[in-house]
Amino acid sequence: MSELLKDIGGKPAAALLDKLGIKEVPVDPFLIAKELGVEISERLDFKNIKNSGSITKTHKKVSVWLNPLDPPNRKKFTLAHEIGHYINDILTNGELEFTDTPETLYRSGEAAPQEYAANKFAGELLMPEREVLQIGKEILENDDDHDIPLREFVELMAQRFAVSKAAMLVRLKVLELVDQNVEL
């Protein structure tokens, strides 16, 4: 196992970003997967067409499948989620396989704790807290009217981080920067 993998198993997303020297957004999970030695496939798989992705480890090879029909931002989040499984489950617990369904990725309330942890990891990886606070402050300071609608703020933030508006809204809620009950 490489030194990088030994150093990051079970650690938060910020530790992985620091270890790789990633300090700018948007974060590219495809580049991170490459650095971790994770192979990515986006071949059409009719058996898994309703799933967004999965991760498998066999004989020291780690592979992630991403649904090629998903939009680019969904694939980014799914890959970051699967990297979360790699860091938190495979490297630390020796788990071999996870398959995520749309229900687990969309926080249906029925997900296993590992799914919540992987979603949390993905949010922290793609939208690091320090950058969310810094860029959010810049957007608010550049608002001449000092009355930017939440929908517009979330959209601008999502653009800067190259994530979906839904993912950004969840991240803002997790960081307690917006009310938990807010919907767009």
Short mmCIF file of C-alpha atoms in Angstrom, two decimals:
data_model
loop_
_atom_site.label_atom_id
_atom_site.label_comp_id
_atom_site.label_asym_id
_atom_site.label_seq_id
_atom_site.Cartn_x
_atom_site.Cartn_y
_atom_site.Cartn_z
CA MET A 1 0.00 0.00 0.00
CA SER A 2 1.37 3.40 -0.93
CA GLU A 3 2.31 5.92 1.75
CA LEU A 4 -0.53 8.16 0.58
CA LEU A 5 -3.09 5.43 1.20
CA LYS A 6 -1.61 4.58 4.60
CA ASP A 7 -1.82 8.22 5.65
CA ILE A 8 -5.42 8.91 4.62
CA GLY A 9 -7.41 5.83 5.63
CA GLY A 10 -10.27 6.91 7.88
CA LYS A 11 -9.30 10.59 7.75
CA PRO A 12 -11.61 13.44 6.73
CA ALA A 13 -11.72 14.84 3.21
CA ALA A 14 -9.67 17.88 4.27
CA ALA A 15 -6.76 15.57 5.10
CA LEU A 16 -6.87 14.08 1.61
CA LEU A 17 -6.99 17.53 0.01
CA ASP A 18 -4.03 18.66 2.16
CA LYS A 19 -2.03 15.52 1.39
CA LEU A 20 -2.57 16.04 -2.35
CA GLY A 21 -1.86 19.78 -2.11
CA ILE A 22 -5.29 20.74 -3.47
CA LYS A 23 -6.14 24.26 -2.35
CA GLU A 24 -8.30 25.58 -5.19
CA VAL A 25 -11.89 24.94 -6.17
CA PRO A 26 -13.49 23.43 -8.09
CA VAL A 27 -12.04 20.17 -6.81
CA ASP A 28 -11.65 17.49 -9.48
CA PRO A 29 -12.52 14.06 -8.03
CA PHE A 30 -11.36 12.40 -11.27
CA LEU A 31 -7.85 13.71 -10.66
CA ILE A 32 -8.04 12.53 -7.04
CA ALA A 33 -9.18 9.06 -8.13
CA LYS A 34 -6.20 8.89 -10.48
CA GLU A 35 -3.83 9.89 -7.66
CA LEU A 36 -5.34 7.13 -5.50
CA GLY A 37 -4.94 4.55 -8.26
CA VAL A 38 -8.68 4.09 -8.66
CA GLU A 39 -9.84 2.96 -12.09
CA ILE A 40 -13.03 4.53 -13.42
CA SER A 41 -15.51 2.99 -15.83
CA GLU A 42 -18.50 4.71 -17.38
CA ARG A 43 -19.64 1.87 -19.60
CA LEU A 44 -23.37 1.38 -19.96
CA ASP A 45 -24.55 -1.38 -17.62
CA PHE A 46 -28.25 -2.18 -18.01
CA LYS A 47 -28.27 -4.25 -14.79
CA ASN A 48 -27.30 -1.15 -12.80
CA ILE A 49 -29.00 1.53 -14.87
CA LYS A 50 -30.93 2.85 -11.84
CA ASN A 51 -27.76 3.18 -9.76
CA SER A 52 -25.41 6.15 -9.87
CA GLY A 53 -22.22 4.29 -9.02
CA SER A 54 -20.39 1.59 -7.19
CA ILE A 55 -16.92 0.77 -5.92
CA THR A 56 -15.27 -2.62 -5.94
CA LYS A 57 -11.93 -3.87 -4.64
CA THR A 58 -10.48 -7.10 -5.99
CA HIS A 59 -6.89 -8.30 -5.79
CA LYS A 60 -5.54 -4.87 -4.80
CA LYS A 61 -7.38 -3.20 -7.68
CA VAL A 62 -10.01 -0.59 -6.86
CA SER A 63 -12.60 0.25 -9.52
CA VAL A 64 -15.44 2.74 -9.57
CA TRP A 65 -18.34 2.49 -11.98
CA LEU A 66 -20.23 5.68 -12.79
CA ASN A 67 -23.53 5.71 -14.62
CA PRO A 68 -22.77 7.28 -18.03
CA LEU A 69 -26.35 8.57 -18.26
CA ASP A 70 -26.00 10.79 -15.19
CA PRO A 71 -25.24 14.51 -15.67
CA PRO A 72 -21.61 15.61 -15.10
CA ASN A 73 -22.24 17.14 -11.65
CA ARG A 74 -23.99 13.95 -10.49
CA LYS A 75 -20.98 11.90 -11.69
CA LYS A 76 -18.62 14.21 -9.79
CA PHE A 77 -20.58 13.84 -6.58
CA THR A 78 -20.96 10.08 -7.07
CA LEU A 79 -17.21 9.70 -7.62
CA ALA A 80 -16.46 11.81 -4.53
CA HIS A 81 -18.95 9.61 -2.62
CA GLU A 82 -17.21 6.44 -3.80
CA ILE A 83 -13.83 7.91 -2.83
CA GLY A 84 -15.39 8.41 0.60
CA HIS A 85 -16.19 4.68 0.71
CA TYR A 86 -12.62 3.93 -0.33
CA ILE A 87 -11.09 6.12 2.39
CA ASN A 88 -13.56 5.28 5.18
CA ASP A 89 -14.59 1.70 4.48
CA ILE A 90 -12.15 -0.11 2.23
CA LEU A 91 -8.88 1.32 3.59
CA THR A 92 -9.94 1.14 7.23
CA ASN A 93 -12.27 -1.84 7.44
CA GLY A 94 -11.28 -4.00 4.51
CA GLU A 95 -14.78 -3.85 3.02
CA LEU A 96 -14.82 -5.13 -0.54
CA GLU A 97 -17.85 -3.74 -2.32
CA PHE A 98 -20.54 -1.08 -2.13
CA THR A 99 -23.34 -0.44 -4.57
CA ASP A 100 -25.20 2.81 -4.25
CA THR A 101 -28.76 3.32 -5.37
CA PRO A 102 -30.45 6.64 -6.05
CA GLU A 103 -32.19 6.29 -2.68
CA THR A 104 -28.93 6.13 -0.74
CA LEU A 105 -27.39 9.00 -2.65
CA TYR A 106 -30.44 11.21 -2.25
CA ARG A 107 -30.59 10.82 1.56
CA SER A 108 -33.92 8.98 1.73
CA GLY A 109 -33.62 8.41 5.46
CA GLU A 110 -33.23 4.67 4.98
CA ALA A 111 -29.54 4.68 4.13
CA ALA A 112 -26.89 2.81 6.06
CA PRO A 113 -24.53 4.92 8.19
CA GLN A 114 -21.77 4.23 5.65
CA GLU A 115 -23.84 6.00 2.99
CA TYR A 116 -24.28 9.10 5.13
CA ALA A 117 -20.55 9.09 5.88
CA ALA A 118 -19.72 8.80 2.17
CA ASN A 119 -22.12 11.65 1.34
CA LYS A 120 -20.57 13.77 4.09
CA PHE A 121 -17.09 13.00 2.77
CA ALA A 122 -18.16 13.92 -0.79
CA GLY A 123 -19.60 17.23 0.37
CA GLU A 124 -16.44 18.06 2.31
CA LEU A 125 -14.23 17.02 -0.60
CA LEU A 126 -16.03 19.01 -3.29
CA MET A 127 -17.03 21.96 -1.08
CA PRO A 128 -14.36 22.42 1.61
CA GLU A 129 -15.59 24.50 4.54
CA ARG A 130 -12.85 27.13 4.37
CA GLU A 131 -13.51 27.79 0.68
CA VAL A 132 -17.29 27.80 1.14
CA LEU A 133 -16.94 30.48 3.81
CA GLN A 134 -14.41 32.51 1.83
CA ILE A 135 -16.23 32.43 -1.50
CA GLY A 136 -19.60 32.95 0.17
CA LYS A 137 -18.23 36.05 1.89
CA GLU A 138 -16.85 37.34 -1.44
CA ILE A 139 -20.20 36.87 -3.15
CA LEU A 140 -22.03 38.68 -0.36
CA GLU A 141 -19.49 41.54 -0.30
CA ASN A 142 -19.83 41.99 -4.08
CA ASP A 143 -23.61 42.26 -3.84
CA ASP A 144 -24.16 46.01 -4.22
CA ASP A 145 -27.74 45.85 -2.93
CA HIS A 146 -26.78 43.66 0.05
CA ASP A 147 -29.98 41.75 -0.62
CA ILE A 148 -29.04 38.78 -2.80
CA PRO A 149 -31.83 36.19 -2.94
CA LEU A 150 -30.91 32.80 -1.50
CA ARG A 151 -31.67 31.05 -4.79
CA GLU A 152 -29.19 33.30 -6.62
CA PHE A 153 -26.57 32.91 -3.88
CA VAL A 154 -26.81 29.11 -4.02
CA GLU A 155 -26.61 29.19 -7.81
CA LEU A 156 -23.47 31.37 -7.75
CA MET A 157 -21.87 29.13 -5.13
CA ALA A 158 -22.76 25.99 -7.10
CA GLN A 159 -21.15 27.51 -10.20
CA ARG A 160 -17.93 28.38 -8.35
CA PHE A 161 -17.64 24.84 -6.94
CA ALA A 162 -18.93 23.15 -10.12
CA VAL A 163 -21.56 21.19 -8.21
CA SER A 164 -25.33 20.98 -8.43
CA LYS A 165 -27.49 23.55 -6.67
CA ALA A 166 -28.98 20.74 -4.58
CA ALA A 167 -25.53 19.61 -3.40
CA MET A 168 -24.55 23.19 -2.54
CA LEU A 169 -27.76 23.78 -0.60
CA VAL A 170 -27.17 20.61 1.43
CA ARG A 171 -23.59 21.71 2.15
CA LEU A 172 -24.76 25.16 3.29
CA LYS A 173 -27.28 23.47 5.59
CA VAL A 174 -24.65 21.09 7.00
CA LEU A 175 -22.41 24.08 7.73
CA GLU A 176 -25.43 25.76 9.33
CA LEU A 177 -25.13 28.76 7.03
CA VAL A 178 -28.77 28.50 5.97
CA ASP A 179 -31.84 27.26 7.80
CA GLN A 180 -32.42 23.50 7.66
CA ASN A 181 -35.97 23.99 6.40
CA VAL A 182 -35.05 26.18 3.41
CA GLU A 183 -35.96 24.82 -0.02
CA LEU A 184 -35.16 26.34 -3.40
#
